[in-house]
Amino acid sequence: MTTQGRLLRAEGLTVTFRIPGGTVRAVSDANFTVRPGRCLALVGESGCGKSVLAHALLGLLPGNATVSGAAWLEGDGEPVELLSAPPAVLAGRVRGRRIGLIPQSPATHLTPVRTARAQLTEALRELGSAQRADDLVMRYGLRPADLDRYPHELSGGMAQRVANAMALAGDPWLVLADEPTSGLDRPLVEKAMGTLRELCDEGRAVLLITHDLRAAEQVADDIAVMYASRLVEQGPAARVFARPRHPYTAGLLAAQPDREFAPIPGLPPELTRLPEGCAFRPRCPRADDACAALPAFGGGVACHHPLETADA
Amino acid sequence: MLEAKDVTVAYQRKVVLAGVSLAVEPGLVIALSGPSGCGKSTLARVLALMLRPRSGQVSVDGVAVRGWRQRADRRLRTSVALIYQSPRQAVDPRLTLTEVIAEPLAANGRPDPERVRALARETGLTEDLLTRRPHEVSEGQLQRACLARALSLEPRYLICDEMTTMLDASTQALLVGVVDAYRERTGAGVLAISHDTVLLDRWADRVIDFTGPGVPAAPAATASTPDA
């Protein structure tokens, strides 16, 4: 796959929702880049805003959302700014064609009253793809006969494969995988991660959104850690897992059952009532008065007192 | 001892468990691991007296179970608590978290607001969350309330059926810590069901592989089984 000039670059991406009695800050000032051949995993606990970020990129936010900043999709001619692009551009030139979505819980994403084949064939036709449904699903480890089943007749792993085939029907170079492993058991998680790795190795870019650190570690080249709507740490996966710099990243890693298995004290803040300054301050062992001010992002981390690393 | 002997369960003609025996000892964490669809959750429901097996016996501390679901002896039924994978499907959406936790105490004629507050503290739920309804809290916060509810009647046995599968690492570590503290304090037995062998290796005293000998593999499917 030619990857000339292709990348996704988010600059100051911010999403808020108006709700009765307040404003939810779901994504605050996110900056990141996704490149062909690489997998960026966006990790964080449930409710931190990571899925909202994915939906913002695809123009799939509900009507009460306000978006600011920019998300440039470059390559293939004129760059497209995803946040301000008209719906017709997103529908006709972006979704399915340049960005494919692997959804959370594929079994419920499929329409229950139509067979997998009917849905995949429709996707191929709408996208003007010359590929045949049978060939496409065989690439993802399904038999053509499996396509004649209804979604409720598919196991979790089979539904996952159908969803993969649908996401890739239009041969997009960027794949967004939004919690693709929720509800799958561990061997299936590993298979799903293996598939994402293959997509990278074919020259596609993958943005993986997950709360599952072990899954992220298996496939990601780069990690971005999100806490209370902000990216608090970014870096190469090997470095972040071995030598985290943000105390929140360190806490998440320490909570793994094969590490200290100790929880981070306290609860994350409400996105309707984010504290001034560093949102992690009330739970942070390193916090002091300096943390009343919002830490700037620098050196891969947004923290006034980052953990030192050997090569820092 | 919470014990299942030679238990067989079938949904219509599909046999899900065939002659399965399992014992959960007081004070220990026994883990059950195995792929999706192998019958782990069915066995959990049998042991929690919520599903009558087609044949076989279940006993709680030596007392044979004769009734199931609402016909189960109240003392036996409340000595086993079950925590599910999805807290959202396990609570009444109309109740506040306080009411969710208080429900079993109230249903057993022993309302105890002080104990409800203590359980909330134990599971790390803050005051402002307790007045909310399920749709106003996160999955992890709701699961904390479900664990508090499960502990409210001081069960002798606790069955955690994929309790932390949907949750982040920190919440998982917290909930497992609460279960372990309860087990150490009361000597309760724990059955931990999960497909996460890393978690089970860390948590359990003994791991039983549910596709091993004496236990049937998942029924042979008629079509391809790419998950195997």
Coordinates of C-alpha atoms in Angstrom, one line a residue:
Chain A
M1 CA 0.0 0.0 0.0
T2 CA 1.4 3.4 -0.9
T3 CA 1.7 5.6 2.1
Q4 CA 3.0 8.8 0.5
G5 CA 2.2 11.8 2.6
R6 CA -0.5 10.1 4.6
L7 CA -1.1 10.9 8.2
L8 CA -3.7 12.0 10.7
R9 CA -2.7 15.0 12.8
A10 CA -4.9 16.3 15.7
E11 CA -4.1 19.8 17.0
G12 CA -5.8 21.1 20.1
L13 CA -8.7 18.8 19.6
T14 CA -11.4 19.7 22.2
V15 CA -14.9 18.3 22.6
T16 CA -17.6 19.5 25.0
F17 CA -21.2 18.4 25.5
R18 CA -24.0 20.7 26.7
I19 CA -26.2 18.8 29.2
P20 CA -28.9 20.1 31.5
G21 CA -27.2 21.9 34.3
G22 CA -23.7 21.9 32.9
T23 CA -21.0 21.2 30.4
V24 CA -19.1 17.9 30.0
R25 CA -15.5 18.3 28.9
A26 CA -14.9 15.0 27.1
V27 CA -11.6 15.9 25.3
S28 CA -9.3 18.8 26.2
D29 CA -6.6 20.0 23.8
A30 CA -5.5 16.7 22.4
N31 CA -2.4 16.7 20.1
F32 CA -1.3 13.5 18.4
T33 CA -0.2 12.1 15.1
V34 CA -1.1 8.7 13.6
R35 CA 1.2 7.4 10.8
P36 CA 1.0 4.6 8.3
G37 CA 2.7 1.4 9.4
R38 CA 2.2 2.3 13.1
C39 CA -0.3 1.6 15.8
L40 CA -1.1 4.3 18.3
A41 CA -2.9 3.0 21.4
L42 CA -5.0 5.5 23.3
V43 CA -5.4 4.1 26.8
G44 CA -7.4 5.2 29.8
E45 CA -10.1 4.1 32.1
S46 CA -13.8 4.1 31.1
G47 CA -15.4 7.5 30.9
C48 CA -12.1 9.4 30.4
G49 CA -13.2 10.6 26.9
K50 CA -11.3 8.3 24.6
S51 CA -14.3 7.0 22.6
V52 CA -15.6 10.5 22.1
L53 CA -12.3 11.4 20.5
A54 CA -12.7 8.6 18.0
H55 CA -16.2 9.6 17.2
A56 CA -15.2 13.3 16.8
L57 CA -12.7 12.2 14.1
L58 CA -15.5 10.4 12.2
G59 CA -18.0 13.2 12.6
L60 CA -20.3 10.9 14.6
L61 CA -20.9 13.1 17.6
P62 CA -24.4 13.8 18.8
G63 CA -26.0 17.3 18.2
N64 CA -25.2 18.7 21.7
A65 CA -21.4 18.4 21.1
T66 CA -19.2 21.3 20.4
V67 CA -15.8 20.6 18.7
S68 CA -12.8 22.9 18.4
G69 CA -9.2 22.5 17.3
A70 CA -8.3 20.6 14.1
A71 CA -7.8 17.1 12.8
W72 CA -6.0 17.0 9.5
L73 CA -6.2 13.9 7.3
E74 CA -3.4 14.3 4.9
G75 CA -2.3 12.5 1.7
D76 CA -4.5 11.5 -1.3
G77 CA -4.7 15.0 -2.6
E78 CA -6.0 18.0 -0.7
P79 CA -5.9 17.6 3.1
V80 CA -9.3 17.2 4.8
E81 CA -9.9 18.9 8.1
L82 CA -12.2 16.4 9.7
L83 CA -13.8 18.5 12.4
S84 CA -15.1 21.2 10.0
A85 CA -15.7 19.0 6.9
P86 CA -19.2 19.0 5.6
P87 CA -21.2 15.8 6.2
A88 CA -21.2 15.0 2.5
V89 CA -17.4 15.0 2.4
L90 CA -17.1 12.7 5.5
A91 CA -19.7 10.3 4.1
G92 CA -18.5 10.3 0.5
R93 CA -14.8 10.6 0.9
V94 CA -13.7 9.7 4.4
R95 CA -15.7 7.2 6.3
G96 CA -15.1 3.7 5.1
R97 CA -12.8 4.9 2.3
R98 CA -9.9 6.6 4.1
I99 CA -10.9 5.8 7.7
G100 CA -12.4 2.4 8.7
L101 CA -14.1 1.9 12.1
I102 CA -13.9 -1.3 14.0
P103 CA -16.7 -0.8 16.5
Q104 CA -17.1 -1.7 20.2
S105 CA -19.1 -4.9 20.6
P106 CA -19.4 -5.9 16.9
A107 CA -22.3 -8.2 17.6
T108 CA -24.6 -5.3 18.4
H109 CA -23.1 -3.1 15.7
L110 CA -24.5 -5.4 13.0
T111 CA -28.1 -5.2 12.1
P112 CA -29.9 -8.1 13.7
V113 CA -32.4 -8.8 11.0
R114 CA -30.1 -9.2 8.1
T115 CA -27.4 -11.8 7.4
A116 CA -23.7 -10.8 7.6
R117 CA -23.5 -11.3 3.9
A118 CA -26.3 -8.9 3.1
Q119 CA -24.6 -6.2 5.2
L120 CA -21.1 -6.8 3.9
T121 CA -22.2 -6.9 0.3
E122 CA -24.1 -3.6 0.8
A123 CA -20.9 -2.0 2.3
L124 CA -18.9 -3.2 -0.7
R125 CA -21.5 -1.9 -3.2
E126 CA -21.8 1.5 -1.5
L127 CA -18.1 1.9 -1.3
G128 CA -17.7 0.9 -5.0
S129 CA -15.3 -1.8 -4.1
A130 CA -14.4 -4.5 -6.6
Q131 CA -13.7 -7.0 -3.8
R132 CA -16.0 -10.0 -3.3
A133 CA -17.5 -10.6 0.2
D134 CA -16.3 -14.2 0.2
D135 CA -12.7 -13.3 -0.5
L136 CA -12.7 -10.5 2.0
V137 CA -14.0 -12.6 4.9
M138 CA -11.6 -15.5 4.1
R139 CA -8.7 -13.1 4.6
Y140 CA -10.0 -12.6 8.2
G141 CA -10.4 -16.2 9.0
L142 CA -14.1 -16.9 8.3
R143 CA -15.7 -19.3 5.9
P144 CA -17.9 -17.9 3.2
A145 CA -20.8 -20.1 4.6
D146 CA -20.5 -18.2 7.9
L147 CA -21.6 -15.0 6.1
D148 CA -25.0 -16.6 5.6
R149 CA -25.6 -16.4 9.3
Y150 CA -27.6 -13.8 11.2
P151 CA -25.6 -11.8 13.8
H152 CA -27.1 -13.8 16.7
E153 CA -25.8 -17.0 15.1
L154 CA -22.2 -15.7 15.2
S155 CA -19.9 -16.1 18.1
G156 CA -18.2 -13.1 19.6
G157 CA -15.0 -13.9 17.6
M158 CA -16.9 -14.4 14.4
A159 CA -18.8 -11.2 14.7
Q160 CA -15.5 -9.5 15.4
R161 CA -14.2 -10.8 12.1
V162 CA -17.2 -9.7 10.1
A163 CA -16.8 -6.2 11.7
N164 CA -13.1 -6.2 10.6
A165 CA -14.1 -7.2 7.0
M166 CA -16.8 -4.4 7.0
A167 CA -14.3 -1.8 8.3
L168 CA -11.8 -2.8 5.6
A169 CA -14.3 -3.2 2.7
G170 CA -13.3 0.2 1.3
D171 CA -9.6 -0.4 1.7
P172 CA -9.0 2.5 4.2
W173 CA -5.4 3.4 5.1
L174 CA -6.4 4.4 8.7
V175 CA -8.3 2.1 11.0
L176 CA -10.0 3.3 14.2
A177 CA -10.5 0.4 16.6
D178 CA -12.8 1.5 19.4
E179 CA -12.5 -1.0 22.3
P180 CA -12.5 -3.8 19.8
T181 CA -11.9 -6.4 22.5
S182 CA -14.7 -5.7 25.0
G183 CA -16.4 -8.9 25.8
L184 CA -13.9 -11.1 24.1
D185 CA -12.0 -13.7 26.1
R186 CA -8.2 -13.5 26.3
P187 CA -7.3 -15.8 23.4
L188 CA -9.7 -13.8 21.1
V189 CA -8.2 -10.5 22.4
E190 CA -4.8 -11.8 21.3
K191 CA -6.1 -12.8 17.9
A192 CA -7.8 -9.4 17.4
M193 CA -4.5 -7.7 18.4
G194 CA -2.7 -9.9 15.9
T195 CA -5.1 -8.7 13.2
L196 CA -4.4 -5.1 14.0
R197 CA -0.7 -5.7 13.9
E198 CA -1.1 -7.2 10.4
L199 CA -3.0 -4.1 9.3
C200 CA 0.0 -2.0 10.4
D201 CA 2.4 -4.3 8.7
E202 CA 0.5 -3.9 5.4
G203 CA 1.2 -0.2 5.7
R204 CA -2.1 1.0 7.3
A205 CA -2.2 3.3 10.3
V206 CA -4.1 2.0 13.4
L207 CA -5.6 4.1 16.2
L208 CA -6.5 1.6 19.0
I209 CA -8.7 2.8 21.8
T210 CA -8.7 0.5 24.8
H211 CA -8.7 0.3 28.6
D212 CA -6.9 -3.0 28.3
L213 CA -3.2 -2.3 28.8
R214 CA -2.1 -5.8 28.1
A215 CA -3.8 -5.7 24.7
A216 CA -2.2 -2.3 24.0
E217 CA 1.2 -3.6 24.9
Q218 CA 0.8 -6.5 22.5
V219 CA 0.2 -4.3 19.4
A220 CA 1.1 -0.7 19.9
D221 CA 4.1 1.2 18.6
D222 CA 3.1 4.3 20.4
I223 CA 1.0 5.0 23.5
A224 CA -1.1 8.0 24.5
V225 CA -2.5 7.9 28.0
M226 CA -5.7 9.8 28.7
Y227 CA -6.9 10.9 32.1
A228 CA -10.0 13.1 32.7
S229 CA -10.2 14.3 29.1
R230 CA -6.5 15.1 28.7
L231 CA -3.6 13.3 27.2
V232 CA -1.1 13.1 30.1
E233 CA 1.6 11.0 28.5
Q234 CA 2.7 10.0 25.1
G235 CA 5.7 8.1 23.8
P236 CA 7.0 4.9 22.3
A237 CA 5.2 1.9 23.8
A238 CA 8.3 0.2 25.0
R239 CA 9.5 3.3 26.9
V240 CA 6.1 4.1 28.4
F241 CA 5.6 0.5 29.6
A242 CA 9.1 0.2 31.0
R243 CA 9.6 3.7 32.3
P244 CA 6.4 5.6 32.7
R245 CA 6.9 9.3 33.4
H246 CA 3.4 10.4 34.5
P247 CA 2.3 9.2 38.0
Y248 CA -1.1 8.2 36.6
T249 CA 0.6 5.9 33.9
A250 CA 2.8 4.5 36.6
G251 CA -0.3 3.8 38.8
L252 CA -2.2 2.1 35.9
L253 CA 0.8 -0.1 35.2
A254 CA 1.3 -1.0 38.9
A255 CA -2.4 -2.0 39.1
Q256 CA -1.8 -4.8 36.6
P257 CA -2.2 -8.3 38.2
D258 CA 1.3 -9.3 37.1
R259 CA 2.8 -6.2 38.7
E260 CA 2.0 -4.8 42.2
F261 CA -1.8 -5.3 41.7
A262 CA -2.4 -2.2 43.8
P263 CA -5.2 0.3 42.9
I264 CA -4.7 4.0 42.4
P265 CA -6.4 5.6 45.5
G266 CA -9.6 7.6 45.0
L267 CA -11.8 8.1 41.9
P268 CA -11.4 10.0 38.7
P269 CA -13.1 13.4 38.6
E270 CA -16.4 14.0 37.0
L271 CA -16.0 15.5 33.5
T272 CA -18.6 18.0 34.4
R273 CA -16.6 19.2 37.4
L274 CA -12.9 19.0 36.4
P275 CA -10.7 20.6 39.0
E276 CA -8.4 23.6 38.2
G277 CA -4.9 22.6 37.5
C278 CA -3.8 19.0 37.2
A279 CA -6.9 16.7 37.3
F280 CA -4.8 13.9 38.8
R281 CA -3.7 16.0 41.7
P282 CA -6.2 14.6 44.4
R283 CA -5.0 11.0 43.7
C284 CA -1.3 11.7 43.1
P285 CA 1.5 10.7 45.5
R286 CA 3.8 13.4 44.0
A287 CA 1.3 16.4 44.1
D288 CA 2.2 19.7 45.8
D289 CA 1.2 23.3 45.4
A290 CA 2.6 23.6 41.9
C291 CA -0.1 21.2 40.7
A292 CA -2.8 23.8 41.2
A293 CA -1.6 25.1 37.8
L294 CA -2.3 23.1 34.7
P295 CA 0.9 21.4 33.7
A296 CA 2.1 22.0 30.1
F297 CA 2.7 19.0 27.9
G298 CA 6.5 18.6 27.3
G299 CA 9.0 15.8 27.0
G300 CA 6.2 13.3 26.4
V301 CA 4.4 14.1 29.7
A302 CA 2.0 16.7 31.2
C303 CA 3.2 16.8 34.8
H304 CA 5.0 19.2 37.2
H305 CA 6.8 16.3 38.9
P306 CA 7.3 13.5 36.3
L307 CA 9.1 10.4 37.3
E308 CA 12.7 10.5 36.2
T309 CA 13.8 8.1 33.6
A310 CA 17.3 6.8 33.0
D311 CA 17.5 8.5 29.6
A312 CA 15.6 11.7 30.5
Chain B
M1 CA -17.8 -26.0 51.7
L2 CA -20.0 -25.0 48.8
E3 CA -20.2 -28.1 46.7
A4 CA -21.6 -29.2 43.4
K5 CA -21.7 -33.0 42.7
D6 CA -22.2 -34.5 39.4
V7 CA -24.3 -31.6 38.1
T8 CA -25.9 -31.7 34.7
V9 CA -27.6 -28.8 33.1
A10 CA -29.3 -28.6 29.7
Y11 CA -31.1 -25.8 28.0
Q12 CA -33.8 -27.6 26.0
R13 CA -31.8 -30.4 24.3
K14 CA -28.4 -28.7 24.5
V15 CA -26.3 -30.1 27.3
V16 CA -24.3 -27.4 28.9
L17 CA -22.9 -29.2 31.9
A18 CA -22.5 -32.9 32.1
G19 CA -21.7 -34.5 35.4
V20 CA -19.6 -31.6 36.8
S21 CA -18.3 -31.6 40.3
L22 CA -16.7 -28.6 42.1
A23 CA -16.0 -27.6 45.7
V24 CA -15.3 -24.1 47.0
E25 CA -13.6 -24.2 50.4
P26 CA -14.0 -21.6 53.1
G27 CA -11.2 -19.1 53.2
L28 CA -9.8 -19.9 49.7
V29 CA -10.0 -18.5 46.3
I30 CA -10.8 -21.2 43.8
A31 CA -10.7 -20.1 40.2
L32 CA -12.5 -21.4 37.2
S33 CA -11.0 -20.6 33.8
G34 CA -12.0 -21.6 30.3
P35 CA -13.1 -20.1 27.0
S36 CA -16.4 -18.3 26.4
G37 CA -19.4 -20.6 26.1
C38 CA -17.9 -23.5 28.1
G39 CA -20.6 -23.3 30.8
K40 CA -18.7 -21.4 33.5
S41 CA -21.5 -18.9 34.1
T42 CA -24.1 -21.7 34.1
L43 CA -22.2 -23.4 36.9
A44 CA -22.0 -20.1 38.8
R45 CA -25.8 -19.8 38.6
V46 CA -26.3 -23.4 39.9
L47 CA -23.9 -22.8 42.8
A48 CA -25.8 -19.5 43.6
L49 CA -29.0 -21.5 43.8
M50 CA -30.4 -19.5 40.9
L51 CA -30.7 -22.4 38.4
R52 CA -31.9 -25.9 39.2
P53 CA -29.7 -28.5 37.5
R54 CA -31.3 -31.3 35.6
S55 CA -29.5 -33.8 37.9
G56 CA -26.9 -33.7 40.6
Q57 CA -26.6 -32.2 44.1
V58 CA -25.5 -28.9 45.5
S59 CA -24.8 -28.4 49.2
V60 CA -23.8 -25.4 51.3
D61 CA -21.7 -26.2 54.4
G62 CA -23.1 -29.8 54.4
V63 CA -26.8 -28.8 54.0
A64 CA -28.3 -30.2 50.8
V65 CA -30.1 -27.7 48.6
R66 CA -33.7 -28.7 47.9
G67 CA -35.2 -25.6 46.5
W68 CA -34.0 -23.1 43.9
R69 CA -34.5 -19.4 43.1
Q70 CA -37.3 -18.0 45.2
R71 CA -38.1 -21.5 46.6
A72 CA -34.6 -21.8 48.0
D73 CA -34.2 -21.8 51.8
R74 CA -33.6 -18.2 52.7
R75 CA -30.6 -19.0 54.9
L76 CA -28.9 -21.0 52.2
R77 CA -29.7 -18.6 49.5
T78 CA -28.3 -15.6 51.4
S79 CA -25.1 -17.5 52.2
V80 CA -24.0 -17.5 48.6
A81 CA -23.6 -14.2 46.7
L82 CA -23.1 -13.8 42.9
I83 CA -21.4 -10.8 41.2
Y84 CA -21.9 -10.5 37.4
Q85 CA -19.8 -9.3 34.6
S86 CA -22.1 -6.4 33.6
P87 CA -23.3 -4.4 36.5
R88 CA -25.7 -2.5 34.3
Q89 CA -27.8 -5.5 33.7
A90 CA -27.6 -6.5 37.4
V91 CA -29.3 -3.5 38.9
D92 CA -32.7 -1.9 38.9
P93 CA -32.2 1.3 36.9
R94 CA -34.8 3.2 39.1
L95 CA -32.8 2.8 42.3
T96 CA -30.1 5.0 43.6
L97 CA -26.7 3.4 44.5
T98 CA -27.6 3.6 48.2
E99 CA -30.8 1.7 47.5
V100 CA -29.0 -0.8 45.3
I101 CA -26.6 -1.6 48.2
A102 CA -29.4 -1.6 50.8
E103 CA -31.8 -3.8 48.8
P104 CA -30.8 -7.3 50.2
L105 CA -30.8 -6.0 53.8
A106 CA -34.2 -4.4 53.4
A107 CA -35.6 -7.5 51.6
N108 CA -34.5 -9.6 54.6
G109 CA -36.1 -7.3 57.1
R110 CA -32.8 -6.0 58.4
P111 CA -32.5 -2.4 57.1
D112 CA -29.2 -1.0 58.3
P113 CA -28.2 2.4 56.9
E114 CA -25.0 2.4 58.9
R115 CA -23.8 -0.8 57.3
V116 CA -24.8 0.5 53.9
R117 CA -22.5 3.5 54.4
A118 CA -19.7 1.3 55.7
L119 CA -20.0 -0.9 52.6
A120 CA -19.9 2.1 50.3
R121 CA -16.7 3.4 52.1
E122 CA -15.2 -0.1 51.8
T123 CA -15.7 -0.1 48.0
G124 CA -14.5 3.5 47.6
L125 CA -17.8 5.1 46.7
T126 CA -18.1 8.7 47.7
E127 CA -21.1 10.4 49.2
D128 CA -22.1 12.3 46.0
L129 CA -22.2 9.0 44.0
L130 CA -24.6 7.3 46.4
T131 CA -27.6 9.5 45.6
R132 CA -27.2 8.8 41.8
R133 CA -28.9 6.3 39.7
P134 CA -27.1 3.7 37.6
H135 CA -27.1 5.8 34.3
E136 CA -25.3 8.6 36.1
V137 CA -22.3 6.6 37.1
S138 CA -19.5 4.7 35.2
E139 CA -19.3 1.0 34.8
G140 CA -16.6 0.8 37.4
Q141 CA -18.5 2.8 40.0
L142 CA -21.6 0.7 39.4
Q143 CA -19.7 -2.5 39.9
R144 CA -18.4 -1.2 43.2
A145 CA -22.0 -0.8 44.3
C146 CA -22.8 -4.4 43.1
L147 CA -19.9 -5.7 45.2
A148 CA -21.1 -3.7 48.2
R149 CA -24.6 -5.2 47.7
A150 CA -23.1 -8.7 47.4
L151 CA -21.3 -8.3 50.7
S152 CA -24.2 -6.8 52.5
L153 CA -25.6 -10.0 54.0
E154 CA -22.1 -11.3 54.9
P155 CA -22.3 -14.3 52.5
R156 CA -20.2 -17.4 53.4
Y157 CA -19.4 -17.8 49.7
L158 CA -18.8 -15.2 47.0
I159 CA -19.0 -16.1 43.3
C160 CA -17.3 -13.5 41.0
D161 CA -18.3 -14.2 37.4
E162 CA -16.0 -12.1 35.3
M163 CA -16.3 -9.4 37.9
T164 CA -13.6 -7.2 36.4
T165 CA -13.6 -8.1 32.7
M166 CA -15.0 -4.8 31.6
L167 CA -13.0 -2.6 34.0
D168 CA -9.7 -0.8 33.9
A169 CA -6.7 -2.2 35.8
S170 CA -7.0 0.1 38.8
T171 CA -10.6 -0.6 39.4
Q172 CA -9.9 -4.3 39.0
A173 CA -7.1 -4.2 41.6
L174 CA -9.4 -2.3 44.0
L175 CA -12.4 -4.7 43.7
V176 CA -10.2 -7.8 44.0
G177 CA -8.6 -6.2 47.1
V178 CA -12.0 -5.6 48.7
V179 CA -13.0 -9.3 48.1
D180 CA -9.8 -10.5 49.5
A181 CA -10.1 -8.3 52.6
Y182 CA -13.6 -9.7 53.2
R183 CA -12.4 -13.2 52.7
E184 CA -9.6 -12.8 55.2
R185 CA -11.9 -11.1 57.7
T186 CA -14.7 -13.6 57.5
G187 CA -13.2 -16.8 56.2
A188 CA -15.6 -16.8 53.3
G189 CA -14.8 -19.0 50.2
V190 CA -14.5 -17.3 46.8
L191 CA -15.1 -18.8 43.4
A192 CA -13.4 -16.5 40.8
I193 CA -14.6 -17.1 37.2
S194 CA -12.5 -15.5 34.5
H195 CA -10.7 -16.2 31.2
D196 CA -7.9 -14.0 32.3
T197 CA -5.2 -16.4 33.4
V198 CA -2.8 -13.6 34.4
L199 CA -5.4 -12.4 36.9
L200 CA -6.2 -15.8 38.2
D201 CA -2.6 -16.8 38.6
R202 CA -2.1 -13.8 40.9
W203 CA -5.4 -14.1 42.8
A204 CA -6.4 -17.7 43.2
D205 CA -5.2 -20.4 45.5
R206 CA -6.1 -23.0 42.9
V207 CA -7.0 -22.6 39.2
I208 CA -9.3 -25.2 37.6
D209 CA -9.2 -25.3 33.9
F210 CA -12.8 -25.9 32.8
T211 CA -11.9 -27.8 29.7
G212 CA -9.9 -30.3 31.7
P213 CA -10.6 -33.9 32.6
G214 CA -13.9 -34.6 34.3
V215 CA -15.4 -31.6 32.7
P216 CA -17.0 -31.7 29.2
A217 CA -15.6 -29.5 26.5
A218 CA -18.1 -27.1 24.9
P219 CA -20.7 -29.1 23.0
A220 CA -19.5 -30.0 19.6
A221 CA -20.8 -27.3 17.3
T222 CA -22.4 -28.2 14.0
A223 CA -20.6 -25.4 12.1
S224 CA -17.1 -24.0 12.2
T225 CA -15.8 -23.0 15.5
P226 CA -13.1 -20.5 14.7
D227 CA -12.9 -19.5 18.4
A228 CA -11.4 -22.8 19.4

